[in-house]
Coordinates of C-alpha atoms in Angstrom, one line a residue:
M1 CA 24.2 12.8 8.2
Y2 CA 24.8 11.0 11.5
R3 CA 28.1 11.5 13.2
Y4 CA 29.6 9.0 15.6
D5 CA 29.6 9.8 19.3
E6 CA 32.2 8.5 21.8
F7 CA 30.4 5.2 22.3
D8 CA 30.4 4.6 18.5
H9 CA 34.1 5.3 18.1
A10 CA 35.0 3.1 21.0
F11 CA 32.8 0.2 19.9
V12 CA 34.1 0.1 16.3
K13 CA 37.7 0.4 17.5
E14 CA 37.3 -2.5 19.8
R15 CA 35.6 -4.6 17.1
V16 CA 38.4 -3.9 14.7
A17 CA 41.0 -5.0 17.3
Q18 CA 39.0 -8.2 18.0
F19 CA 38.9 -9.1 14.3
K20 CA 42.5 -8.3 13.8
D21 CA 43.4 -10.9 16.4
Q22 CA 41.1 -13.4 14.7
V23 CA 42.7 -12.8 11.3
E24 CA 46.2 -13.3 12.8
R25 CA 45.1 -16.6 14.4
R26 CA 43.6 -17.7 11.0
L27 CA 46.8 -16.8 9.1
A28 CA 48.9 -18.6 11.7
G29 CA 46.8 -21.7 11.3
D30 CA 45.4 -21.6 14.9
L31 CA 41.9 -21.3 13.4
T32 CA 40.6 -23.5 10.6
E33 CA 38.5 -22.0 7.8
D34 CA 35.4 -23.6 9.3
Q35 CA 36.2 -22.0 12.7
F36 CA 37.0 -18.7 11.1
K37 CA 33.9 -18.5 8.9
P38 CA 31.4 -17.3 11.5
L39 CA 33.9 -14.8 12.8
R40 CA 34.6 -13.3 9.4
L41 CA 31.0 -13.2 8.4
M42 CA 30.2 -11.1 11.5
N43 CA 32.7 -8.6 10.0
G44 CA 31.4 -8.6 6.4
V45 CA 34.1 -10.9 5.0
Y46 CA 33.0 -13.5 2.5
L47 CA 35.0 -16.2 0.6
Q48 CA 34.1 -16.0 -3.0
L49 CA 35.3 -17.9 -6.0
H50 CA 38.7 -16.4 -6.3
A51 CA 39.4 -14.3 -3.2
Y52 CA 37.9 -12.9 0.0
M53 CA 35.3 -10.2 -0.5
L54 CA 34.6 -7.4 2.0
R55 CA 31.1 -5.8 2.2
I56 CA 31.0 -2.4 3.8
A57 CA 27.8 -0.9 5.2
I58 CA 26.6 2.4 3.9
P59 CA 23.7 3.1 6.3
Y60 CA 20.6 4.2 4.4
G61 CA 22.8 4.9 1.4
T62 CA 24.3 8.2 2.8
L63 CA 28.0 9.1 2.2
S64 CA 30.1 12.2 2.8
P65 CA 32.9 13.2 0.4
R66 CA 35.5 12.2 3.1
Q67 CA 34.0 8.7 3.3
L68 CA 33.8 8.3 -0.5
R69 CA 37.5 9.3 -0.8
M70 CA 38.4 6.7 1.8
L71 CA 36.5 4.1 -0.3
A72 CA 38.6 5.3 -3.3
H73 CA 41.8 4.9 -1.3
I74 CA 40.9 1.4 -0.3
A75 CA 40.0 0.5 -3.9
R76 CA 43.3 1.9 -5.1
N77 CA 45.6 0.4 -2.5
F78 CA 44.0 -2.8 -1.3
D79 CA 41.9 -3.9 -4.3
K80 CA 42.1 -3.7 -8.1
G81 CA 41.2 -0.1 -8.4
Y82 CA 37.4 -0.2 -8.2
G83 CA 34.4 -1.0 -5.9
H84 CA 31.0 -2.5 -6.6
F85 CA 27.9 -0.7 -5.2
T86 CA 25.1 -3.2 -4.4
T87 CA 21.3 -3.3 -4.3
R88 CA 21.5 -3.1 -0.5
Q89 CA 23.2 0.3 -0.6
N90 CA 26.5 -1.3 0.4
I91 CA 29.9 -1.4 -1.4
Q92 CA 31.9 -4.5 -2.0
F93 CA 35.6 -5.0 -2.6
N94 CA 36.2 -8.3 -4.4
W95 CA 40.0 -8.7 -4.1
P96 CA 41.4 -7.7 -0.7
A97 CA 44.0 -9.9 0.9
L98 CA 42.8 -11.4 4.2
G99 CA 45.9 -10.0 6.0
D100 CA 45.0 -6.5 4.8
I101 CA 41.4 -6.5 6.0
P102 CA 42.1 -5.4 9.6
E103 CA 44.0 -2.3 8.2
I104 CA 41.1 -1.6 5.9
L105 CA 38.6 -1.8 8.8
E106 CA 40.9 0.6 10.8
L107 CA 40.8 3.1 7.8
L108 CA 37.0 2.8 7.6
A109 CA 36.7 3.4 11.3
S110 CA 38.6 6.7 10.9
V111 CA 35.8 8.0 8.7
E112 CA 33.0 6.5 10.7
M113 CA 32.3 3.4 8.6
H114 CA 32.4 -0.3 9.3
A115 CA 31.4 -3.8 7.9
I116 CA 29.5 -5.0 11.0
Q117 CA 26.3 -6.9 10.2
T118 CA 26.7 -6.8 6.5
S119 CA 26.5 -10.6 6.7
G120 CA 25.1 -13.3 9.0
N121 CA 21.7 -14.1 10.5
C122 CA 21.2 -10.7 11.9
I123 CA 19.5 -7.4 11.1
R124 CA 21.4 -6.2 8.0
N125 CA 22.0 -2.6 6.7
V126 CA 18.8 -0.6 7.0
T127 CA 18.1 0.9 3.6
A128 CA 16.1 4.0 2.5
D129 CA 14.9 6.1 -0.4
H130 CA 18.0 7.5 -2.1
F131 CA 16.3 10.9 -2.6
S132 CA 15.5 11.1 1.2
G133 CA 15.5 14.7 2.5
A134 CA 15.3 16.1 -1.1
A135 CA 12.3 14.6 -2.9
A136 CA 9.4 16.9 -3.6
D137 CA 6.9 14.0 -2.9
E138 CA 8.3 13.3 0.5
V139 CA 6.1 13.2 3.6
A140 CA 9.2 13.2 5.9
D141 CA 12.9 12.2 5.7
P142 CA 13.0 8.5 6.6
R143 CA 16.7 8.5 7.4
P144 CA 16.4 9.5 11.1
Y145 CA 14.2 6.5 11.7
A146 CA 16.6 4.3 9.7
E147 CA 19.4 5.6 12.0
I148 CA 17.3 4.8 15.1
L149 CA 16.8 1.3 13.8
R150 CA 20.5 1.0 13.1
Q151 CA 21.5 2.0 16.6
W152 CA 18.9 -0.3 18.2
S153 CA 19.8 -3.3 16.0
T154 CA 23.6 -3.2 16.1
V155 CA 24.9 -6.3 17.9
H156 CA 21.4 -6.6 19.5
P157 CA 21.9 -9.5 22.0
E158 CA 18.5 -10.9 21.3
F159 CA 18.6 -10.6 17.5
S160 CA 22.2 -11.5 16.6
Y161 CA 21.4 -15.1 15.8
L162 CA 18.1 -15.1 14.0
P163 CA 16.8 -18.0 12.0
R164 CA 18.0 -16.2 8.8
K165 CA 19.2 -12.8 7.7
F166 CA 16.8 -9.9 8.2
K167 CA 16.4 -6.8 6.1
I168 CA 14.5 -3.6 6.8
A169 CA 13.7 -0.7 4.4
V170 CA 12.2 2.7 5.0
T171 CA 10.6 5.2 2.7
G172 CA 9.0 8.5 3.3
A173 CA 7.6 9.5 0.0
E174 CA 4.4 8.9 -2.0
R175 CA 6.4 6.8 -4.5
D176 CA 8.2 3.9 -3.1
R177 CA 11.8 4.1 -4.2
A178 CA 13.1 1.7 -1.5
A179 CA 11.2 -1.4 -2.5
V180 CA 9.8 -1.8 1.0
Q181 CA 7.3 -4.5 0.0
V182 CA 10.1 -7.0 -0.8
H183 CA 11.8 -6.7 2.6
D184 CA 11.4 -8.6 5.8
I185 CA 10.0 -5.4 7.3
G186 CA 9.0 -2.5 5.2
L187 CA 8.1 0.9 6.7
H188 CA 6.3 3.6 4.8
L189 CA 6.2 6.9 6.5
K190 CA 2.8 8.6 6.4
K191 CA 0.6 11.1 8.2
N192 CA -2.8 10.3 9.8
E193 CA -5.9 12.5 9.6
K194 CA -4.5 14.5 12.6
G195 CA -1.3 15.2 10.7
E196 CA 0.7 13.0 13.0
L197 CA 3.7 11.0 11.7
G198 CA 3.7 7.2 11.7
F199 CA 4.3 4.1 9.6
A200 CA 2.4 1.7 7.4
V201 CA 4.1 -1.6 8.4
Y202 CA 4.7 -4.5 6.0
I203 CA 6.2 -7.9 6.9
G204 CA 7.2 -11.0 5.1
G205 CA 8.5 -9.7 1.8
G206 CA 11.5 -11.1 0.1
L207 CA 13.0 -12.4 -3.2
G208 CA 15.3 -15.4 -3.6
R209 CA 14.2 -19.0 -3.9
T210 CA 10.6 -18.2 -2.9
P211 CA 9.7 -14.6 -3.9
M212 CA 6.9 -13.0 -1.9
I213 CA 5.3 -9.6 -1.5
A214 CA 5.0 -8.3 2.1
K215 CA 1.7 -8.2 3.9
K216 CA 0.5 -5.0 5.6
V217 CA 0.1 -5.6 9.3
R218 CA -0.4 -2.0 10.5
D219 CA -1.9 0.8 8.4
F220 CA -0.6 3.4 10.9
L221 CA 1.9 2.9 13.7
P222 CA 2.7 6.0 15.7
E223 CA 6.4 7.0 15.4
E224 CA 7.0 6.6 19.2
D225 CA 6.1 2.9 18.9
L226 CA 8.7 2.1 16.1
L227 CA 11.1 0.1 18.2
S228 CA 8.4 -1.5 20.4
Y229 CA 6.6 -2.9 17.3
T230 CA 9.7 -3.8 15.5
T231 CA 10.9 -5.7 18.5
A232 CA 7.5 -7.5 18.7
I233 CA 7.9 -8.6 15.1
L234 CA 11.5 -9.8 15.6
R235 CA 10.5 -11.7 18.8
V236 CA 7.7 -13.6 17.1
Y237 CA 10.0 -14.4 14.2
N238 CA 12.9 -15.4 16.4
L239 CA 10.7 -17.8 18.4
N240 CA 8.8 -19.3 15.5
G241 CA 11.0 -19.0 12.4
R242 CA 12.3 -22.3 11.1
R243 CA 15.9 -23.3 11.9
D244 CA 15.7 -26.8 10.4
N245 CA 15.9 -25.6 6.8
K246 CA 17.7 -22.5 5.7
Y247 CA 15.6 -22.3 2.5
K248 CA 12.5 -21.9 4.7
A249 CA 13.9 -19.8 7.5
R250 CA 13.0 -16.3 6.3
I251 CA 10.0 -14.5 7.9
K252 CA 8.2 -14.7 4.6
I253 CA 7.9 -18.4 5.0
L254 CA 6.6 -18.0 8.5
V255 CA 4.0 -15.5 7.3
H256 CA 3.0 -18.0 4.5
E257 CA 2.8 -21.1 6.7
T258 CA 1.2 -19.4 9.8
G259 CA -1.1 -17.0 8.0
V260 CA -0.8 -13.2 8.3
E261 CA -3.8 -12.8 10.6
E262 CA -2.5 -15.4 13.1
L263 CA 1.0 -13.9 13.0
K264 CA -0.4 -10.4 13.3
A265 CA -2.3 -11.5 16.4
Q266 CA 0.9 -12.8 17.9
I267 CA 2.8 -9.6 17.1
E268 CA 0.0 -7.4 18.6
K269 CA 0.0 -9.5 21.8
E270 CA 3.8 -9.0 22.1
F271 CA 3.5 -5.4 21.3
D272 CA 0.8 -4.9 24.0
A273 CA 3.4 -6.1 26.5
L274 CA 6.1 -3.7 25.2
K275 CA 4.0 -0.6 24.4
G276 CA 4.7 2.3 26.6
G277 CA 7.8 0.8 28.1
E278 CA 11.5 1.5 27.8
L279 CA 11.5 1.1 24.0
S280 CA 9.0 4.0 23.4
L281 CA 10.7 6.8 21.6
P282 CA 10.4 10.2 23.4
D283 CA 9.9 13.2 21.1
A284 CA 13.3 14.6 22.4
D285 CA 15.1 11.4 21.3
I286 CA 13.5 11.6 17.8
A287 CA 14.4 15.3 17.6
A288 CA 18.0 14.6 18.6
I289 CA 18.5 12.2 15.8
Q290 CA 16.6 14.3 13.3
A291 CA 19.0 17.2 14.1
Y292 CA 21.8 15.2 12.5
F293 CA 19.8 15.2 9.2
T294 CA 18.9 18.9 9.1
P295 CA 18.8 19.8 5.4
P296 CA 21.6 22.0 4.1
Q297 CA 21.0 25.7 3.7
L298 CA 20.1 26.2 0.0
P299 CA 20.5 29.7 -1.2
A300 CA 18.0 31.0 -3.8
R301 CA 19.3 30.3 -7.3
P302 CA 16.4 31.5 -9.5
E303 CA 18.6 32.0 -12.5
G304 CA 18.7 28.2 -13.2
E305 CA 15.7 27.8 -15.5
A306 CA 16.8 30.4 -18.0
L307 CA 20.4 29.0 -18.0
L308 CA 19.1 25.4 -18.5
A309 CA 16.8 26.3 -21.4
K310 CA 19.6 28.0 -23.2
E311 CA 22.2 25.2 -22.6
A312 CA 19.8 22.4 -23.4
A313 CA 18.8 24.0 -26.7
A314 CA 22.5 24.1 -27.7
N315 CA 23.6 20.6 -26.4
A316 CA 21.4 17.6 -27.2
G317 CA 23.5 15.3 -24.9
F318 CA 22.9 17.7 -22.0
A319 CA 19.2 17.9 -22.8
D320 CA 19.0 14.0 -22.7
W321 CA 20.8 14.0 -19.4
L322 CA 18.4 16.6 -17.9
R323 CA 15.4 14.6 -19.1
R324 CA 16.6 11.3 -17.6
N325 CA 18.9 11.9 -14.6
L326 CA 17.1 14.6 -12.6
H327 CA 14.5 14.2 -9.9
T328 CA 12.2 17.0 -8.6
H329 CA 13.6 18.7 -5.5
K330 CA 11.6 20.3 -2.7
N331 CA 13.3 23.5 -3.6
P332 CA 12.4 24.6 -7.1
D333 CA 15.8 26.1 -7.6
Y334 CA 17.5 22.7 -7.0
A335 CA 17.4 19.1 -8.3
A336 CA 18.5 15.7 -7.2
V337 CA 20.9 14.2 -9.7
T338 CA 21.5 10.6 -10.5
I339 CA 25.0 9.7 -11.6
S340 CA 24.7 6.6 -13.6
L341 CA 27.1 3.8 -13.0
K342 CA 25.7 2.1 -16.0
G343 CA 27.8 3.4 -18.9
I344 CA 27.1 1.6 -22.2
G345 CA 29.0 -1.7 -22.0
E346 CA 30.3 -1.1 -18.5
V347 CA 29.8 -3.3 -15.4
P348 CA 26.7 -2.2 -13.5
G349 CA 27.4 -0.7 -10.2
D350 CA 31.2 -0.5 -10.5
A351 CA 33.0 2.7 -9.9
S352 CA 36.8 3.2 -10.2
A353 CA 38.9 4.8 -7.5
D354 CA 39.4 7.9 -9.7
Q355 CA 35.7 8.2 -10.3
M356 CA 35.0 8.0 -6.6
D357 CA 37.5 10.7 -5.9
A358 CA 36.0 12.9 -8.7
I359 CA 32.5 12.4 -7.4
A360 CA 33.6 13.4 -3.9
D361 CA 35.0 16.6 -5.4
L362 CA 31.7 17.2 -7.3
A363 CA 29.7 16.7 -4.1
E364 CA 31.8 19.4 -2.3
E365 CA 31.6 21.8 -5.2
F366 CA 28.0 21.3 -6.3
G367 CA 26.2 19.0 -3.9
H368 CA 26.4 20.4 -0.4
D369 CA 28.7 17.6 0.7
E370 CA 26.3 14.7 0.3
I371 CA 26.3 11.5 -1.9
R372 CA 23.7 8.8 -1.9
V373 CA 23.9 5.2 -3.0
S374 CA 20.7 3.9 -4.7
H375 CA 19.5 0.3 -4.5
E376 CA 19.5 0.6 -8.3
Q377 CA 23.4 0.7 -8.1
N378 CA 23.8 4.3 -9.0
L379 CA 25.1 7.3 -7.1
V380 CA 23.1 10.5 -6.3
L381 CA 23.9 14.1 -5.5
P382 CA 20.7 15.1 -3.7
H383 CA 21.0 18.9 -3.6
V384 CA 22.3 20.5 -6.8
A385 CA 21.4 24.0 -7.9
R386 CA 19.7 23.9 -11.3
A387 CA 22.0 26.8 -12.3
D388 CA 25.0 24.5 -11.7
L389 CA 23.7 21.5 -13.7
K390 CA 25.6 22.3 -16.9
A391 CA 28.9 22.7 -15.1
L392 CA 28.3 19.5 -13.3
F393 CA 27.4 17.7 -16.5
D394 CA 30.6 18.9 -18.2
R395 CA 32.6 17.5 -15.3
L396 CA 30.8 14.2 -15.4
V397 CA 31.5 14.0 -19.2
E398 CA 35.2 14.3 -18.4
I399 CA 35.1 11.3 -16.0
G400 CA 32.9 9.2 -18.2
L401 CA 29.8 9.3 -15.9
A402 CA 27.4 11.5 -17.9
T403 CA 25.3 8.6 -19.3
A404 CA 21.7 9.8 -19.7
N405 CA 20.0 6.5 -19.0
A406 CA 18.4 6.6 -15.5
G407 CA 15.3 4.4 -15.6
L408 CA 15.9 3.2 -19.2
V409 CA 16.7 -0.2 -20.6
T410 CA 20.5 0.1 -20.1
D411 CA 20.1 1.2 -16.5
I412 CA 20.5 -2.5 -15.6
I413 CA 20.7 -3.9 -12.1
A414 CA 23.0 -6.9 -12.0
C415 CA 24.7 -9.0 -9.3
P416 CA 28.4 -10.0 -9.7
G417 CA 27.3 -13.5 -10.8
L418 CA 29.7 -16.3 -11.7
D419 CA 32.6 -14.0 -12.4
Y420 CA 32.9 -13.6 -8.6
C421 CA 30.3 -15.3 -6.5
A422 CA 30.7 -18.9 -5.2
L423 CA 26.9 -19.3 -5.1
A424 CA 26.2 -18.3 -8.7
N425 CA 25.1 -20.6 -11.5
A426 CA 25.7 -18.3 -14.4
R427 CA 27.4 -15.0 -15.3
S428 CA 25.5 -11.8 -15.0
I429 CA 28.0 -9.1 -15.9
P430 CA 28.6 -10.2 -19.6
V431 CA 24.9 -10.4 -20.2
A432 CA 24.3 -7.0 -18.8
Q433 CA 27.2 -5.6 -20.9
Q434 CA 25.9 -7.2 -24.1
I435 CA 22.3 -6.0 -23.5
S436 CA 23.6 -2.5 -22.8
Q437 CA 25.6 -2.4 -26.0
R438 CA 22.6 -3.8 -28.0
F439 CA 20.3 -1.0 -26.8
G440 CA 23.0 1.7 -26.4
D441 CA 21.6 4.1 -28.9
Q442 CA 20.1 7.1 -27.0
K443 CA 17.2 7.7 -29.4
R444 CA 16.2 4.0 -29.3
Q445 CA 16.3 4.0 -25.5
E446 CA 14.1 7.1 -25.3
E447 CA 11.6 5.5 -27.8
I448 CA 11.4 2.4 -25.5
G449 CA 10.9 4.6 -22.4
D450 CA 11.0 3.6 -18.8
L451 CA 12.0 -0.1 -18.5
K452 CA 13.6 -1.8 -15.5
L453 CA 15.8 -4.7 -16.5
K454 CA 17.4 -6.8 -13.7
I455 CA 19.7 -9.8 -13.8
S456 CA 20.6 -12.3 -11.1
G457 CA 23.2 -15.1 -11.5
C458 CA 21.4 -17.5 -9.2
I459 CA 18.2 -18.0 -7.3
N460 CA 19.3 -15.9 -4.4
A461 CA 18.2 -12.9 -6.5
C462 CA 20.8 -10.4 -5.5
G463 CA 20.0 -8.7 -8.8
H464 CA 16.3 -8.4 -7.9
H465 CA 15.2 -10.1 -11.1
H466 CA 11.9 -11.0 -9.7
V467 CA 10.8 -7.4 -9.6
G468 CA 12.3 -6.4 -12.9
H469 CA 9.9 -5.4 -15.7
I470 CA 12.1 -7.8 -17.5
G471 CA 13.9 -10.1 -15.2
I472 CA 16.7 -12.5 -16.1
L473 CA 17.8 -15.4 -13.9
G474 CA 20.9 -17.4 -14.6
V475 CA 20.6 -21.1 -14.0
E476 CA 22.7 -24.2 -14.6
K477 CA 21.4 -27.0 -16.8
K478 CA 23.5 -30.1 -17.7
G479 CA 26.7 -28.1 -16.9
A480 CA 25.8 -25.2 -19.1
E481 CA 24.6 -21.7 -18.4
L482 CA 20.9 -20.9 -19.1
Y483 CA 18.9 -17.8 -18.7
Q484 CA 15.3 -17.8 -17.6
I485 CA 13.1 -14.7 -18.3
T486 CA 10.4 -13.3 -16.1
L487 CA 8.1 -10.4 -17.1
G488 CA 5.9 -8.0 -15.2
G489 CA 7.7 -7.6 -12.0
S490 CA 7.9 -4.3 -10.1
G491 CA 9.5 -3.1 -6.9
D492 CA 7.6 0.2 -6.4
E493 CA 4.4 1.0 -4.5
N494 CA 2.6 -1.3 -7.0
T495 CA 4.9 -4.3 -6.3
S496 CA 4.5 -7.4 -8.3
I497 CA 6.5 -10.6 -8.9
G498 CA 7.4 -11.3 -12.5
E499 CA 6.0 -14.4 -14.3
I500 CA 8.3 -17.0 -15.7
I501 CA 7.6 -16.7 -19.4
G502 CA 8.9 -20.1 -20.7
R503 CA 12.0 -22.2 -21.2
G504 CA 15.4 -20.6 -20.8
F505 CA 17.8 -19.2 -23.4
G506 CA 21.5 -19.9 -23.8
P507 CA 24.2 -17.2 -23.4
D508 CA 24.2 -16.6 -27.2
E509 CA 20.4 -16.3 -27.3
I510 CA 19.5 -14.2 -24.3
V511 CA 20.2 -10.7 -25.8
D512 CA 18.1 -11.6 -28.9
A513 CA 15.3 -12.7 -26.6
V514 CA 15.3 -9.4 -24.8
E515 CA 15.2 -7.6 -28.1
T516 CA 12.2 -9.7 -29.2
I517 CA 10.4 -8.8 -26.0
V518 CA 11.1 -5.1 -26.4
E519 CA 10.1 -5.1 -30.1
T520 CA 6.9 -6.9 -29.2
Y521 CA 6.1 -4.3 -26.6
L522 CA 6.7 -1.5 -29.1
G523 CA 4.3 -3.1 -31.5
L524 CA 1.5 -3.5 -29.0
R525 CA 1.6 -0.5 -26.7
D526 CA -1.3 1.8 -26.6
G527 CA 0.5 5.0 -27.6
Q528 CA 4.0 6.2 -26.8
D529 CA 3.1 7.1 -23.2
E530 CA 2.2 3.5 -22.2
S531 CA 5.1 2.1 -20.4
F532 CA 6.3 -1.5 -20.7
I533 CA 4.9 -2.5 -17.3
A534 CA 1.6 -0.9 -18.0
A535 CA 1.4 -2.6 -21.4
Y536 CA 2.3 -6.0 -19.9
R537 CA -0.3 -5.6 -17.2
R538 CA -2.9 -4.8 -19.9
V539 CA -2.2 -7.6 -22.4
G540 CA -0.6 -10.3 -20.2
P541 CA 2.2 -12.8 -21.2
A542 CA 0.6 -14.3 -24.3
P543 CA 2.0 -11.9 -27.0
F544 CA 5.4 -12.2 -25.6
K545 CA 5.3 -16.0 -25.3
E546 CA 4.2 -16.2 -29.0
A547 CA 7.0 -13.8 -30.1
L548 CA 9.6 -15.8 -28.2
Y549 CA 8.5 -19.4 -28.8
G550 CA 6.1 -19.3 -31.8
R551 CA 4.3 -22.6 -32.3
E552 CA 5.7 -23.9 -29.1
A553 CA 3.8 -21.3 -27.1
K554 CA 0.6 -22.0 -28.9
A555 CA 0.9 -25.7 -28.3
A556 CA 1.4 -25.0 -24.6

């Protein structure tokens, strides 16, 4: 992973000192909350329903054991003993005292972490495939390019006050596990017919109030032009993006209102002026960053398959976990392991300080000192010898993190909702917990198969409900919480926005409604291998509407 140089250390240290002074002035009453707000947001500090919240960047989702232990220390000593991993590969602490935040930032700086640009109308944390550098289907590791974008975008003087927040995602595999088509800029690493590396470039994706799928504006952008072309996109957006209405300020609205072909022409014109200039990436600069991401030396461990077969035959729980929580590694003796933060009945994405410490230990013992955060709110050990999987599983059982549900109905994405967030209309966490408990039986989950269920507590869609196979949106109606259902969404390489299925359901009805949808799917699928999303795309919404609403659906 990337290591700070002298400039990085000095920059972050100065930023912490600056914010410490701003906090002292706020606590002394020299700054009002309105005056303090833009200053705290530039340092990842939000004011939620009950307390300040600190959002910490985890660039492209990569953590070292030392960093994870520091997050555990912060959770234990400055919060309520846990942290919440988000769909942006960040971590949030929901209960820090404002006066403690400068000290927290100093501690983060000591392990090369910060909270800069985790809020505000700027370029946010650049995200990437959580299996980067390990996945067998990978064309190239996207993280060096994400790091180049991070360095270029940090406090960029031209792009620090954009019309609205701006999010970039990069993937380097055949399968899109970074949801690039629902980002402001999505980059998909590929090779051309000459074997040269470059990017398919998408712009104008996003969820929230107006969900849209990004449009492809370049099928192949050479890697040396990454910063020049990205700058061209940002300049066109910065100049033309709406500032009169924050609900229409994202680049997706600019794409929609201007038209992709016209906008592409403007981007290409700006790119022509930049191409070949100082923003071009020399091979030596790319290689220098790539050197930080050299894969670990993985010794041959061919004994793994025989050991796994024996242990799985003797332990059904271990067999379930192997089936669900492993991803194929480039090295056949190894696997990438998902550590589910979705225990049955637990809060999705939460990890306790003790669990974070334990995972740091496991990364050192079994995972070559690497941890990843997925946008699905789980943690990943990307390089584990298959021969060590049983020992790893046993340790995960001890700390309550051996749930075998990656990709299943209980692997729910959920935002903090009305339990924490000042923007939320409804609670997300209790709904996620109740659905998890309803479908908690392992055999039933396996029978249902792959199913992505995502919950947001408001239209801002932090839970990505629009791209859930089953999406749930919490809304407020006449002072009461109501839950609207969408079906058919997907955030992979076949991205789709879910369709609103009908009227909403109350808090005491929503779990039954989800069960009705699942049972309807099981009754109509074309064989056990047809997934929920494939079945929905084949039959459409009608059977689900009829099951949920009966005569009401027929009348409509």
